[in-house]
N, C-alpha and C. Protein backbone atom coordinates (compact mmCIF):
# COMPACT_ATOMS: atom_id res chain seq x y z
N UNK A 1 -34.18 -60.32 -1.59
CA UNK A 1 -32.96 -60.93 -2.06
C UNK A 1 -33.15 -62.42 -2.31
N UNK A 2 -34.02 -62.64 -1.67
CA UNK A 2 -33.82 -64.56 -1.47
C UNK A 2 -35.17 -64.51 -2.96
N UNK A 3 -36.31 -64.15 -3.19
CA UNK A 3 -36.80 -64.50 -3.98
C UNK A 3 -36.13 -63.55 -5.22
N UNK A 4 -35.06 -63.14 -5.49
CA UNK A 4 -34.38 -63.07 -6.65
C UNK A 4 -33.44 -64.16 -6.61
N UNK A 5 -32.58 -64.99 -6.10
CA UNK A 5 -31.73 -65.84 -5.55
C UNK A 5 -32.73 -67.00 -6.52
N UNK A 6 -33.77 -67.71 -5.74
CA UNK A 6 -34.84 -68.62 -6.39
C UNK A 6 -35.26 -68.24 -7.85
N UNK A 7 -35.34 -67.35 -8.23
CA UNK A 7 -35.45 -66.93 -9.65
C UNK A 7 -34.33 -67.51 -10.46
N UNK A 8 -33.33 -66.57 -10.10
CA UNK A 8 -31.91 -67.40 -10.79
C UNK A 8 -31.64 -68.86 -11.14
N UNK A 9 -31.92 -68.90 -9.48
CA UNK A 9 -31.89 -70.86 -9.20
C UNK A 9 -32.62 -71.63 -10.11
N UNK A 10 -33.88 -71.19 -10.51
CA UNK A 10 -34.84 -71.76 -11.22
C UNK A 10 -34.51 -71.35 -12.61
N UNK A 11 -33.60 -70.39 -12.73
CA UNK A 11 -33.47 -70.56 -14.70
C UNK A 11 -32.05 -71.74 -14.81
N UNK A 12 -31.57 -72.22 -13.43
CA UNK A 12 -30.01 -72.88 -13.06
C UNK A 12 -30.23 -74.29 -12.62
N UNK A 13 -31.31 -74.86 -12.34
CA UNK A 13 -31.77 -75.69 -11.17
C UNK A 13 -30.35 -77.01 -11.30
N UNK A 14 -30.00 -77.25 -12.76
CA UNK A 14 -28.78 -78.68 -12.20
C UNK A 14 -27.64 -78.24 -12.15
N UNK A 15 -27.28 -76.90 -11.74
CA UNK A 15 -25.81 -76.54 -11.52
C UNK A 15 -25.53 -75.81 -10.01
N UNK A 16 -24.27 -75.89 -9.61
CA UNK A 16 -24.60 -75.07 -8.29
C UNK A 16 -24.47 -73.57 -8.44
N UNK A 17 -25.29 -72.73 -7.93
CA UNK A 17 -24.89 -71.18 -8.06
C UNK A 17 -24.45 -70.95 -6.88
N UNK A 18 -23.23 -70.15 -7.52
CA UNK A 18 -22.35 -68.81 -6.94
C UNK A 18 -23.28 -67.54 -7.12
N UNK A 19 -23.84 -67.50 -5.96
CA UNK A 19 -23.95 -65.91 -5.92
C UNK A 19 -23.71 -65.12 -5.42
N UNK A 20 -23.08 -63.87 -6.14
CA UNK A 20 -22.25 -62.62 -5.55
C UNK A 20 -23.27 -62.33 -4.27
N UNK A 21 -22.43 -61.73 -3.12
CA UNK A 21 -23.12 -61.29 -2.06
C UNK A 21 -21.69 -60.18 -1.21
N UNK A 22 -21.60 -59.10 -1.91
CA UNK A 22 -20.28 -58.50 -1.49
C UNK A 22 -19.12 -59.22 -1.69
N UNK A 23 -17.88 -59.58 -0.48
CA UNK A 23 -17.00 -60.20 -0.81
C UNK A 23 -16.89 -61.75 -1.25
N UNK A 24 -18.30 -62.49 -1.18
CA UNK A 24 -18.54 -64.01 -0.51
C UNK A 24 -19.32 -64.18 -2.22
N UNK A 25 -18.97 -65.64 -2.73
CA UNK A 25 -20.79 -66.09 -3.65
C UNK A 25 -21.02 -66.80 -2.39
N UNK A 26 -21.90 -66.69 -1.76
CA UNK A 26 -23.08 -67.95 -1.15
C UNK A 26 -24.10 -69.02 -2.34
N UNK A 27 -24.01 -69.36 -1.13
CA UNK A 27 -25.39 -70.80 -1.73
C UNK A 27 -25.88 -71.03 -1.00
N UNK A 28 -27.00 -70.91 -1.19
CA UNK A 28 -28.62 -71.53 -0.36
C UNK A 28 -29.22 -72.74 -0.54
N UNK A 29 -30.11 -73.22 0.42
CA UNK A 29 -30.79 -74.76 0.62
C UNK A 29 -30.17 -75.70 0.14
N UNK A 30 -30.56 -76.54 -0.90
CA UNK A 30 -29.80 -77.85 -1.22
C UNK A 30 -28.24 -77.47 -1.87
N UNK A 31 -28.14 -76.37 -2.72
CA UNK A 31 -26.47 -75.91 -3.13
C UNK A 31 -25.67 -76.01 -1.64
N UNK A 32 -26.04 -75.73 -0.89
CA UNK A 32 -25.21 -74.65 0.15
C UNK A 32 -25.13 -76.19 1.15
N UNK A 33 -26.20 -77.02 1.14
CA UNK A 33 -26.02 -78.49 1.58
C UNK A 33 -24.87 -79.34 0.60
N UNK A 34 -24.59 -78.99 -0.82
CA UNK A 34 -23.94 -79.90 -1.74
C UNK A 34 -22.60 -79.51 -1.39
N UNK A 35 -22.49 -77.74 -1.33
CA UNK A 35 -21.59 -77.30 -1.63
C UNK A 35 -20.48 -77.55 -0.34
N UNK A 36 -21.29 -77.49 1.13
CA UNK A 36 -20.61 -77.79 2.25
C UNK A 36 -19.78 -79.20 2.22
N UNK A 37 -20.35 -80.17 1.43
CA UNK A 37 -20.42 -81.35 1.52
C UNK A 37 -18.60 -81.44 0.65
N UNK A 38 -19.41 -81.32 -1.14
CA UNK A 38 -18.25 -81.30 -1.69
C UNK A 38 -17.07 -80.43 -1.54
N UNK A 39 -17.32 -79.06 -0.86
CA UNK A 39 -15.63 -78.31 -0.63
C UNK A 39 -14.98 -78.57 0.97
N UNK A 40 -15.72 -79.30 1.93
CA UNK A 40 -15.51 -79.29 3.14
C UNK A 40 -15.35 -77.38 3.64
N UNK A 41 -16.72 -76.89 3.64
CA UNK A 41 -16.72 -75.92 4.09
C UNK A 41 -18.05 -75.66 4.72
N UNK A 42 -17.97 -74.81 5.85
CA UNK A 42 -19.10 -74.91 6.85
C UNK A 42 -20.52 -74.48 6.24
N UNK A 43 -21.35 -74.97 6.72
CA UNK A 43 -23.00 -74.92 6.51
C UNK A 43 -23.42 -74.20 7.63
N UNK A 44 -24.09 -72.83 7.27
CA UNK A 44 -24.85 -72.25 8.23
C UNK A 44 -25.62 -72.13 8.04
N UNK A 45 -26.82 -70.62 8.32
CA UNK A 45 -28.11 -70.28 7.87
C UNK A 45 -28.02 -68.76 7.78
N UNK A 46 -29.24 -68.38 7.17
CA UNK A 46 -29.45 -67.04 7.03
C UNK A 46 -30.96 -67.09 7.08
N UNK A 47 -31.61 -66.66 7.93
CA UNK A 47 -32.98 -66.23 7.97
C UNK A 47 -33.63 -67.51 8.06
N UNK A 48 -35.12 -67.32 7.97
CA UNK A 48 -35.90 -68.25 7.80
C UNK A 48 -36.48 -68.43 6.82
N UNK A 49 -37.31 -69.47 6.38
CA UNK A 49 -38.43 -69.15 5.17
C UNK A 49 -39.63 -70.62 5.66
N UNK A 50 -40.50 -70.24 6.00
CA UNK A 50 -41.97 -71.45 6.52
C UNK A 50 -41.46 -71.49 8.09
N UNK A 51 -40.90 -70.45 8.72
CA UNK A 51 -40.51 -71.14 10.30
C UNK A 51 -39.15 -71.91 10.25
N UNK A 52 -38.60 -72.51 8.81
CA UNK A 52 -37.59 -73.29 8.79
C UNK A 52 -36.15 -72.42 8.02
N UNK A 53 -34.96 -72.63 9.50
CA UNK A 53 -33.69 -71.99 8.89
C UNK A 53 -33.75 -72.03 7.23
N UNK A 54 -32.85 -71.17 6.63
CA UNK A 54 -32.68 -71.40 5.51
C UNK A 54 -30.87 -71.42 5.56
N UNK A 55 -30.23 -72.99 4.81
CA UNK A 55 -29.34 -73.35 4.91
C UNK A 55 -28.19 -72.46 3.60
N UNK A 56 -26.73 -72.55 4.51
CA UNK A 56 -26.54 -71.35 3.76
C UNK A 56 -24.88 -71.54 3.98
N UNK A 57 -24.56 -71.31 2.67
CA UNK A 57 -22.93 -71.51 2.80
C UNK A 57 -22.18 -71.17 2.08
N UNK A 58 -20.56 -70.31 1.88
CA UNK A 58 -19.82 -69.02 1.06
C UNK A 58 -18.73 -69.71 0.79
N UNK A 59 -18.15 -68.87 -0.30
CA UNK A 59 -16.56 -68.92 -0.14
C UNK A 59 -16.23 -67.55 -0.68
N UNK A 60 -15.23 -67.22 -0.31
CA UNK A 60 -14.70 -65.56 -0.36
C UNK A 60 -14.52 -65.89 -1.77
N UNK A 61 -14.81 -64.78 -2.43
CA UNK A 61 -14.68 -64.13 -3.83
C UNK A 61 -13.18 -64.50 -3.99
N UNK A 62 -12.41 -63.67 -3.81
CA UNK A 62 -11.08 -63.76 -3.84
C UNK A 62 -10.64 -65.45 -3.86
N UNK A 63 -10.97 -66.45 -3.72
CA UNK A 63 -10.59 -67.85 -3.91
C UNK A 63 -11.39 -68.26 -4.75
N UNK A 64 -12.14 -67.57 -5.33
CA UNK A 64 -13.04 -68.28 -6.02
C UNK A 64 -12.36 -69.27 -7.13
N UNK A 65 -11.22 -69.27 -7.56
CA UNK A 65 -10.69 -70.35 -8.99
C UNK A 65 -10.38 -71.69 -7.76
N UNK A 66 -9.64 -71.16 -6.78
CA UNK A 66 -9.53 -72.76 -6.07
C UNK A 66 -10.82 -73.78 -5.76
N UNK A 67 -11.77 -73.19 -5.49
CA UNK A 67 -13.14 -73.94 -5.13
C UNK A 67 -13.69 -74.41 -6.29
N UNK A 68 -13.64 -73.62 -7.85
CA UNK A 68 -13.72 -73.79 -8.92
C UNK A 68 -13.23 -75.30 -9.45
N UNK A 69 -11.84 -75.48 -9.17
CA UNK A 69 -10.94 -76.33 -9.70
C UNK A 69 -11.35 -77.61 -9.18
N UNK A 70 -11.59 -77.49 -7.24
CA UNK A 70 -12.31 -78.22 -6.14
C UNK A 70 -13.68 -79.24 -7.34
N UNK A 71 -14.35 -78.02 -7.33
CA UNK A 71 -15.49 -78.61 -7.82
C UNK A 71 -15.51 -79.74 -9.32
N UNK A 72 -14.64 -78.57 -10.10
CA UNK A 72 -14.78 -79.27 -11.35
C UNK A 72 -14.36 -80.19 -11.79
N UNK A 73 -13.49 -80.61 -11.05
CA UNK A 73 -12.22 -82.11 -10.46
C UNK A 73 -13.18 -83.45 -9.95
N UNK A 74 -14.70 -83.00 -9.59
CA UNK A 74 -15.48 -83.47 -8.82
C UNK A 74 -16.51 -84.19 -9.88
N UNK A 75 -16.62 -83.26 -11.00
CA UNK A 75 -17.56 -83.53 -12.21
C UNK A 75 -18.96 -82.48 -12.27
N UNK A 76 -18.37 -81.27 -11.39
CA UNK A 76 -19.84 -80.24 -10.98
C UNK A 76 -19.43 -79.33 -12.13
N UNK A 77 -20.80 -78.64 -11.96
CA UNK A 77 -20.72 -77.50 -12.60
C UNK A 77 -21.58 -76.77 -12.20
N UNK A 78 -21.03 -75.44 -12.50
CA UNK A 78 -21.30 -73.93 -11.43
C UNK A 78 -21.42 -73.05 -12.33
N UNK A 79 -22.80 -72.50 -11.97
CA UNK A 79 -23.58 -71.21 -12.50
C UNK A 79 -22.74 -69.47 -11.34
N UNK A 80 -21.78 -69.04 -12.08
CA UNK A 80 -21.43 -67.56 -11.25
C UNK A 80 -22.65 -66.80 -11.66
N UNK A 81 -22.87 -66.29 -10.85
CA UNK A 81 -23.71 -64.62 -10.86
C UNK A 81 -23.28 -63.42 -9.61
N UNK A 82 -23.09 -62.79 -10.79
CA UNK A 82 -22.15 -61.79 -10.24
C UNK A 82 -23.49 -60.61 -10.02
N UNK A 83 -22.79 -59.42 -8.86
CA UNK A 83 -23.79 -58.36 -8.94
C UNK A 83 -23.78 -57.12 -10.13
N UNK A 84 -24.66 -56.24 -10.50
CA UNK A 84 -24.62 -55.37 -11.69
C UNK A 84 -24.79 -54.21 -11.00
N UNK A 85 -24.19 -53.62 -11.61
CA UNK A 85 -24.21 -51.72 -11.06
C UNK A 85 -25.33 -51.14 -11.68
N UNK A 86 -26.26 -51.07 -10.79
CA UNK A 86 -27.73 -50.58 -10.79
C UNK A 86 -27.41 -48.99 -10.69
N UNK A 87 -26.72 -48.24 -11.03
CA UNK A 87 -26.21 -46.97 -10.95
C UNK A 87 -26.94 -46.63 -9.61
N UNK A 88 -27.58 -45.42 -9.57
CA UNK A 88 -27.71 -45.13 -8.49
C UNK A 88 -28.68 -45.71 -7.45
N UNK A 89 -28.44 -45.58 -6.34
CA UNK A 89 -29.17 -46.67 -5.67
C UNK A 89 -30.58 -47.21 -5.30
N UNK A 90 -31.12 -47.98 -5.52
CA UNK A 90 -32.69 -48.37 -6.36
C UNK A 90 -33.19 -48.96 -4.90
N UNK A 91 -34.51 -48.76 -4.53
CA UNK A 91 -34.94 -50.03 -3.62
C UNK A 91 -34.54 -51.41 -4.35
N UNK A 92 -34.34 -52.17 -3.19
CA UNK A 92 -35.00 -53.50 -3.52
C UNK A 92 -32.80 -54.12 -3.70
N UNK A 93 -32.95 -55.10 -3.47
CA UNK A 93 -31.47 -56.08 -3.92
C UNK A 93 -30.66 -55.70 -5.09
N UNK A 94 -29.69 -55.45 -5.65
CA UNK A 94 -28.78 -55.30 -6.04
C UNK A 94 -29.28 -56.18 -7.30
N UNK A 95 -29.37 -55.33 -8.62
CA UNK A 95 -29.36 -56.60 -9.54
C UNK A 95 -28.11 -57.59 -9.74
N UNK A 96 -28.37 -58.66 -9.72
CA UNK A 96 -27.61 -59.52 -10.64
C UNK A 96 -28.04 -60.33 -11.86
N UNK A 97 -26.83 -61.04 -12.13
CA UNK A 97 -27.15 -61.87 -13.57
C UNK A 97 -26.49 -62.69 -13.98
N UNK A 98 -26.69 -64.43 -13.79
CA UNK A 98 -25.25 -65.22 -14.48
C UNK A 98 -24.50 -64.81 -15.43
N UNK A 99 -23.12 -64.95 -14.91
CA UNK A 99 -22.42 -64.34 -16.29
C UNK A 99 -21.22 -65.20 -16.60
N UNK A 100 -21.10 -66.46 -15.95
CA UNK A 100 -20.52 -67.39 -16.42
C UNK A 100 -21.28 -68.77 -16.02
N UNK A 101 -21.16 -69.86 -16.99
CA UNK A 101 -21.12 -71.24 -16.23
C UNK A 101 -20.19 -72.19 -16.42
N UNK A 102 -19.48 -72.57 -15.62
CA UNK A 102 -18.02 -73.26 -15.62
C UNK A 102 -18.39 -74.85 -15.83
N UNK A 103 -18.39 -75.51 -16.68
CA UNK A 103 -18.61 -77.24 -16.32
C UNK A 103 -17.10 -77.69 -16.60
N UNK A 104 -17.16 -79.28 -16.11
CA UNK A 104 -15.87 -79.90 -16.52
C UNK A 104 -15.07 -79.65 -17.96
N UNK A 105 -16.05 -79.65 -18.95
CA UNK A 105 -15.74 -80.16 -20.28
C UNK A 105 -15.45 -78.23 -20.84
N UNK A 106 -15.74 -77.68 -20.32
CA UNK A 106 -15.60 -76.01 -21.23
C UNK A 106 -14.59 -74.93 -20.33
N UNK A 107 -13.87 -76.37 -19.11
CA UNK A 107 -12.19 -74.98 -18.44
C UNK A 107 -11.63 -74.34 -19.96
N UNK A 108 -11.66 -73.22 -19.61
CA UNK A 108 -10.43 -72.70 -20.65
C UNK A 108 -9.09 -72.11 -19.90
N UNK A 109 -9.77 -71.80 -18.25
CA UNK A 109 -8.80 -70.90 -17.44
C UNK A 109 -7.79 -71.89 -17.13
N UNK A 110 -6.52 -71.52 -17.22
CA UNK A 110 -5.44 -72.18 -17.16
C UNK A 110 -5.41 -72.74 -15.60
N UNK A 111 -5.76 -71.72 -14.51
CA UNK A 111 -5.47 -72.36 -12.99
C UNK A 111 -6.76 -72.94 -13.15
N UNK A 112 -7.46 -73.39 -13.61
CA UNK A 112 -8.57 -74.44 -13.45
C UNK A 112 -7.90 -75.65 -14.17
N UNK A 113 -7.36 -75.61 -14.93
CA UNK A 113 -7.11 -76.86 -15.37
C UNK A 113 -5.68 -77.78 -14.95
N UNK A 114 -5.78 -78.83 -15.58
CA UNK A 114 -5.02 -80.14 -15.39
C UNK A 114 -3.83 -79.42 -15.95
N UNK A 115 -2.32 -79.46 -15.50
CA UNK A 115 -1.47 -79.59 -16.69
C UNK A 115 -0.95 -80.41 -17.56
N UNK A 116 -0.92 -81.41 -17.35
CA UNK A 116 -0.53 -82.82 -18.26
C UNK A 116 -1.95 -83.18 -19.12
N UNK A 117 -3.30 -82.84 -19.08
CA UNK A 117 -4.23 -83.46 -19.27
C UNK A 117 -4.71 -82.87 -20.50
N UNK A 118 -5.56 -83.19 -21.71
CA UNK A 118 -6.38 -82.53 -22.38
C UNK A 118 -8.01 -82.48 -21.75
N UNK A 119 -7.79 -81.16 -21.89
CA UNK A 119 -9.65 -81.48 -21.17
C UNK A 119 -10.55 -81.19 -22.49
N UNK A 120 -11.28 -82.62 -22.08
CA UNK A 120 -12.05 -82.91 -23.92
C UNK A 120 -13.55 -82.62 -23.30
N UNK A 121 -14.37 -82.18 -24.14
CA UNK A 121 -15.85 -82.27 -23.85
C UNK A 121 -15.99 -83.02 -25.18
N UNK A 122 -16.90 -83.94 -24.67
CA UNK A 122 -17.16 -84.72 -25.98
C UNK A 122 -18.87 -85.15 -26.06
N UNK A 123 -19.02 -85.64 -27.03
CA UNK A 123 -20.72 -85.44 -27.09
C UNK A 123 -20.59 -86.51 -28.42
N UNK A 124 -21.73 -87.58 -27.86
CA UNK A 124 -22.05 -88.90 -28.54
C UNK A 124 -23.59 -89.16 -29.02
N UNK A 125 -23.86 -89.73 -30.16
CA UNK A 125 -25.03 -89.71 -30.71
C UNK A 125 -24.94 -91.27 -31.94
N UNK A 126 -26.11 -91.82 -31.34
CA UNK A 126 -26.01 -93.15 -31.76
C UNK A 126 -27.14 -93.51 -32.71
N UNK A 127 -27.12 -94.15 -33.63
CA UNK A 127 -28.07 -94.62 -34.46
C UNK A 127 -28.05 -96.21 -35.09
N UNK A 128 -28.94 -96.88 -35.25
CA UNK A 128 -28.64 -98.14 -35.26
C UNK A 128 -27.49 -98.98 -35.46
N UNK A 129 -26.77 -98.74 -34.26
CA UNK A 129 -25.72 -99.58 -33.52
C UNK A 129 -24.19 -98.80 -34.26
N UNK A 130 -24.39 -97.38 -34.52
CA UNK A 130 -23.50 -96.79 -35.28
C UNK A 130 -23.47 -95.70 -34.13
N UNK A 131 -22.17 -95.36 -33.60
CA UNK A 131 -22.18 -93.96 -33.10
C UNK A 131 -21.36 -93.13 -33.51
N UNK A 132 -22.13 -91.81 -33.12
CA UNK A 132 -20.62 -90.81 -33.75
C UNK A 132 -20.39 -90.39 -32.17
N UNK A 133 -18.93 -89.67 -32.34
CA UNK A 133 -17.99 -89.29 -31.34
C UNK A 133 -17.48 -88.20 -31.37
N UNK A 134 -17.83 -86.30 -31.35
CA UNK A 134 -17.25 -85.98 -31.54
C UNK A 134 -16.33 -85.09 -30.07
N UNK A 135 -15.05 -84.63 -29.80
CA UNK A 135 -14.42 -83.95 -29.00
C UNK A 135 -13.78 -82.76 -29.29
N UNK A 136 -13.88 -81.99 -28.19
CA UNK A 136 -13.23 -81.04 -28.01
C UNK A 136 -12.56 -80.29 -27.08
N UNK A 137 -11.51 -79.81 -27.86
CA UNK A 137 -10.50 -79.12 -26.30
C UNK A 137 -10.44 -77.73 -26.76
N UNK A 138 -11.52 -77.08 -25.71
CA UNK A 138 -11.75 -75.88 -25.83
C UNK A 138 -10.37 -74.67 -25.64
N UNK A 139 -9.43 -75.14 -24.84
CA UNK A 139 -8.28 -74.36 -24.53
C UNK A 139 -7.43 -74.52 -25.98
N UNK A 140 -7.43 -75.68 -26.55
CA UNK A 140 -6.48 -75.70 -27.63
C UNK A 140 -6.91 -75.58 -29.11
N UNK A 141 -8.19 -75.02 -28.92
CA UNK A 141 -8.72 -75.22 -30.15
C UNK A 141 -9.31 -75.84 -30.94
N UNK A 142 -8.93 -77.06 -30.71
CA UNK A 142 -8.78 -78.36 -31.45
C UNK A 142 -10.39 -78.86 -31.29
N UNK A 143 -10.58 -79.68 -32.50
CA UNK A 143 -12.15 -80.46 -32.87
C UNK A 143 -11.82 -81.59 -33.39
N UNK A 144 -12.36 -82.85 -33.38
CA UNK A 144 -12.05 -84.21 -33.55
C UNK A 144 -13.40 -84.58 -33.96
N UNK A 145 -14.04 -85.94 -34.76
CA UNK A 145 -14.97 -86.65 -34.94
C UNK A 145 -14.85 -88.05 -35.20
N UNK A 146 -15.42 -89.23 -34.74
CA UNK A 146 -14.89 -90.48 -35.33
C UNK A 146 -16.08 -90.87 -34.86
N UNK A 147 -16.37 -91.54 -35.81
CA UNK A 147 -17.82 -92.60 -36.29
C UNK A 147 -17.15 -94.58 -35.40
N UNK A 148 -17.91 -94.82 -34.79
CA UNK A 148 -17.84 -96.63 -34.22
C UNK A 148 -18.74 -97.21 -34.72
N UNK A 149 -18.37 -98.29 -34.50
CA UNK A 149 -19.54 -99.25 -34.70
C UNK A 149 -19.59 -100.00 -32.74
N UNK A 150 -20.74 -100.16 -32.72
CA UNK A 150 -21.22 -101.07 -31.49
C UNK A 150 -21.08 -99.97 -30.10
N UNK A 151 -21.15 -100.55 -29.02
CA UNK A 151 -21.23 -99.89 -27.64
C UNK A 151 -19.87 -100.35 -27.28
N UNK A 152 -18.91 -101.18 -27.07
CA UNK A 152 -17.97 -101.81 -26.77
C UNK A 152 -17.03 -100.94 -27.43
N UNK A 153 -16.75 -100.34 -28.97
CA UNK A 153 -16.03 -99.60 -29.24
C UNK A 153 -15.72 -98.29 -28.90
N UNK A 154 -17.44 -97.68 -28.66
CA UNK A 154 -17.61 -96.44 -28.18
C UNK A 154 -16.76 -96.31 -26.52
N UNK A 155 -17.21 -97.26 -25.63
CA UNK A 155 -16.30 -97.80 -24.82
C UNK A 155 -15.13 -97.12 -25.27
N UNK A 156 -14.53 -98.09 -25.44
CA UNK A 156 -12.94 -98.38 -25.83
C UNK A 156 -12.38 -96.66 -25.82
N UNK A 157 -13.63 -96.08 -26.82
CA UNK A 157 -12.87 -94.71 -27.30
C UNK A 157 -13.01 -93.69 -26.03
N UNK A 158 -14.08 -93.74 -25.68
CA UNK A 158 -14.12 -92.87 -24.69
C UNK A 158 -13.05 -93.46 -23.90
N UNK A 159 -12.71 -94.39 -23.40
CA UNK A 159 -11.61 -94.68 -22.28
C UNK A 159 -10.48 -94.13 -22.69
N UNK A 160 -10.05 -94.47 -24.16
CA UNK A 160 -9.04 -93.80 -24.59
C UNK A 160 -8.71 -92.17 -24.33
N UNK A 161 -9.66 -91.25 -24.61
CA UNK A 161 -10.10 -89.96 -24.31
C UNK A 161 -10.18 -89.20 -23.14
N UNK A 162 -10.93 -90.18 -22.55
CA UNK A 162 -10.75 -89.57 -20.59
C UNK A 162 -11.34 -88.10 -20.66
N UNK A 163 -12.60 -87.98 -21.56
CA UNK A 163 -13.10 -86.60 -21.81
C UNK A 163 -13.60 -86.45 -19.77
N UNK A 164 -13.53 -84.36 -20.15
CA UNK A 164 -14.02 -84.21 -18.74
C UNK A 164 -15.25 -84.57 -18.59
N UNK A 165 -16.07 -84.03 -19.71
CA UNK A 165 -17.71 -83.93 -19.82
C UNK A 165 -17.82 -85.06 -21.22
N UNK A 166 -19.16 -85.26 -20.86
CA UNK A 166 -19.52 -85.96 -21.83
C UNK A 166 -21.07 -85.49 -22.38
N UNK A 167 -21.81 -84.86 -23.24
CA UNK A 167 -23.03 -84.82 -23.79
C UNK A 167 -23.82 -85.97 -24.67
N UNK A 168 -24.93 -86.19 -24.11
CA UNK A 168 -25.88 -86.87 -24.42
C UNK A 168 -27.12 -86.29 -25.36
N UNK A 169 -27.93 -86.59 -26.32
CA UNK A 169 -28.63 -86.14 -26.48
C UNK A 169 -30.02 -87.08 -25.47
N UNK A 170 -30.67 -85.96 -25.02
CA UNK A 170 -32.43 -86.36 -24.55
C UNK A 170 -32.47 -87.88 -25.23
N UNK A 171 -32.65 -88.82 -24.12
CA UNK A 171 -33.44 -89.95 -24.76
C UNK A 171 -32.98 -90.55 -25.00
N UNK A 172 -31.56 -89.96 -25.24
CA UNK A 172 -30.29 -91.20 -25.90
C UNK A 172 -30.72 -93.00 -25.64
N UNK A 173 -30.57 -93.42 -26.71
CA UNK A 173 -31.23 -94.73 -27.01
C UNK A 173 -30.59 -96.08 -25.95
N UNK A 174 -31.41 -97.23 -25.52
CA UNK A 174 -31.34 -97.78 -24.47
C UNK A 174 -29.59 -98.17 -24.79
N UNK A 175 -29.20 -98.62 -25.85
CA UNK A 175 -27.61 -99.67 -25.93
C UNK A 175 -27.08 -97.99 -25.05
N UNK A 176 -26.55 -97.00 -25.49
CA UNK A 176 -25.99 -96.22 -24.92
C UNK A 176 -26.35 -95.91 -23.59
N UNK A 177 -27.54 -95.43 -23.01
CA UNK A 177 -28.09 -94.89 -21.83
C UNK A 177 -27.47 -95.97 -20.69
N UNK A 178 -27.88 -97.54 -21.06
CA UNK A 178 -26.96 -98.68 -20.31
C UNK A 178 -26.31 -98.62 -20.18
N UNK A 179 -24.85 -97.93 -20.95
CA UNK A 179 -23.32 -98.36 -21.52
C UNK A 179 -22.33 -97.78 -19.57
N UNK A 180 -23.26 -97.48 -19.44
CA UNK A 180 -22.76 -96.09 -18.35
C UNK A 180 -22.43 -94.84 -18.45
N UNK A 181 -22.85 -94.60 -19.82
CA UNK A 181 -22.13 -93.18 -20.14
C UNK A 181 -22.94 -92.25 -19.25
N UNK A 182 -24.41 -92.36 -19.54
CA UNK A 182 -25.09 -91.67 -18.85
C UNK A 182 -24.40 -91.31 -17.20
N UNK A 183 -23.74 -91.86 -16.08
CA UNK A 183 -23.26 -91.83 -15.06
C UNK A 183 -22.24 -90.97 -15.03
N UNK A 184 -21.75 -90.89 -16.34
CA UNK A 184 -20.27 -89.80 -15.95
C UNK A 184 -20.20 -88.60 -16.23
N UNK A 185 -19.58 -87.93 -15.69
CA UNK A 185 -19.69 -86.48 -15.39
C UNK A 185 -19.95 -85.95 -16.77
C-alpha cells in the first residue's frame, strides 16, 4: 500500500494528497506533517519504513469539502485519489487513481467557495516590459484578457482582481519573478 501511495505522490509531489483509505483520505510523511499543521488535526503514524515511524494523518471522507475549503482559503492545493473497484478481489492494495485536483484558482463547488467573491485564476506572461493578463472564473464562465505596460501596472491589476491562483510561465523573466507574484498562491 505505502509503495503505491509513493507512486501517486511522485506523479503529485507539489500538492497535498488525499488518499482514499476506507472512510478516511490520509496523508503520509511530509503531507500528513503539512496537513496536521495547516487543518489543526492530529499527526500520528502508521508503520515503519528504515526503523523510522512513518508520519501519518486523516480526515473522514464525509468532511471532506470542509478541510477542502480549510485548505484552499490557505492557497493549497490537493490531489484526491479515490479507491477503484478492482471487481473481484485481487492480491495486493486496492487500486486507486487521482481523480480530482482542487487548487485555489479552479473551485467550481459552490460549498468551497467564497460567496461575495469572484474566484479568478489568472495567468501572466511578460515580454519586453509588456504583459498580458489573462482571468478566469471558472464557476461563471467568464474569460477576460488585458495587455499592461510595466510591472507597477501589472501590480495595480492584479490587486484590483484579488485572483485566487495565479500562473506563471517556467522562467518567467526577472522584472516579474521580483514583482512578488511569484510568492502568491
Amino acid at each position: 500500500m505505502m509503495q503505491q501511495y509513493l507512486r501517486i505522490k511522485a506523479q503529485h509531489p507539489d500538492v497535498l494528497l488525499f488518499y482514499r483509505m476506507g472512510d478516511f483520505y490520509e496523508m503520509f510523511y511530509d503531507d500528513a506533517r503539512r496537513a496536521a499543521q495547516l487543518l489543526d488535526i492530529a499527526l500520528t503514524q502508521r508503520g515503519a519504513s528504515a526503523g523510522a515511524p512513518i508520519p501519518m494523518a486523516g480526515v473522514p471522507a464525509v468532511t471532506l469539502d470542509t478541510y477542502l475549503a480549510k485548505l484552499v482559503r490557505k492557497g493549497e492545493s490537493v490531489a484526491i485519489c479515490e479507491q477503484r473497484d478492482s471487481g473481484p478481489k485481487l492480491k495486493g492494495p486496492m487500486e486507486r487513481e487521482v481523480v480530482r485536483i482542487v487548487t485555489p484558482g479552479t473551485l467550481t463547488d459552490e460549498a468551497l467557495l467564497e460567496e461575495r467573491r469572484d474566484n479568478l485564476l489568472a495567468s501572466v506572461f511578460g515580454s519586453n516590459g509588456r504583459f498580458g493578463l489573462a482571468w478566469l472564473d471558472l464557476s461563471a464562465g467568464r474569460f477576460s484578457l488585458t495587455e499592461v505596460g510595466g510591472v507597477a501596472a501589472l501590480e495595480a491589476e492584479i490587486e484590483r482582481l484579488r485572483p485566487a491562483e495565479i500562473l506563471l510561465p517556467d522562467g518567467a523573466q526577472p522584472g516579474l519573478a521580483d514583482s512578488g507574484l511569484k510568492d502568491r498562491p
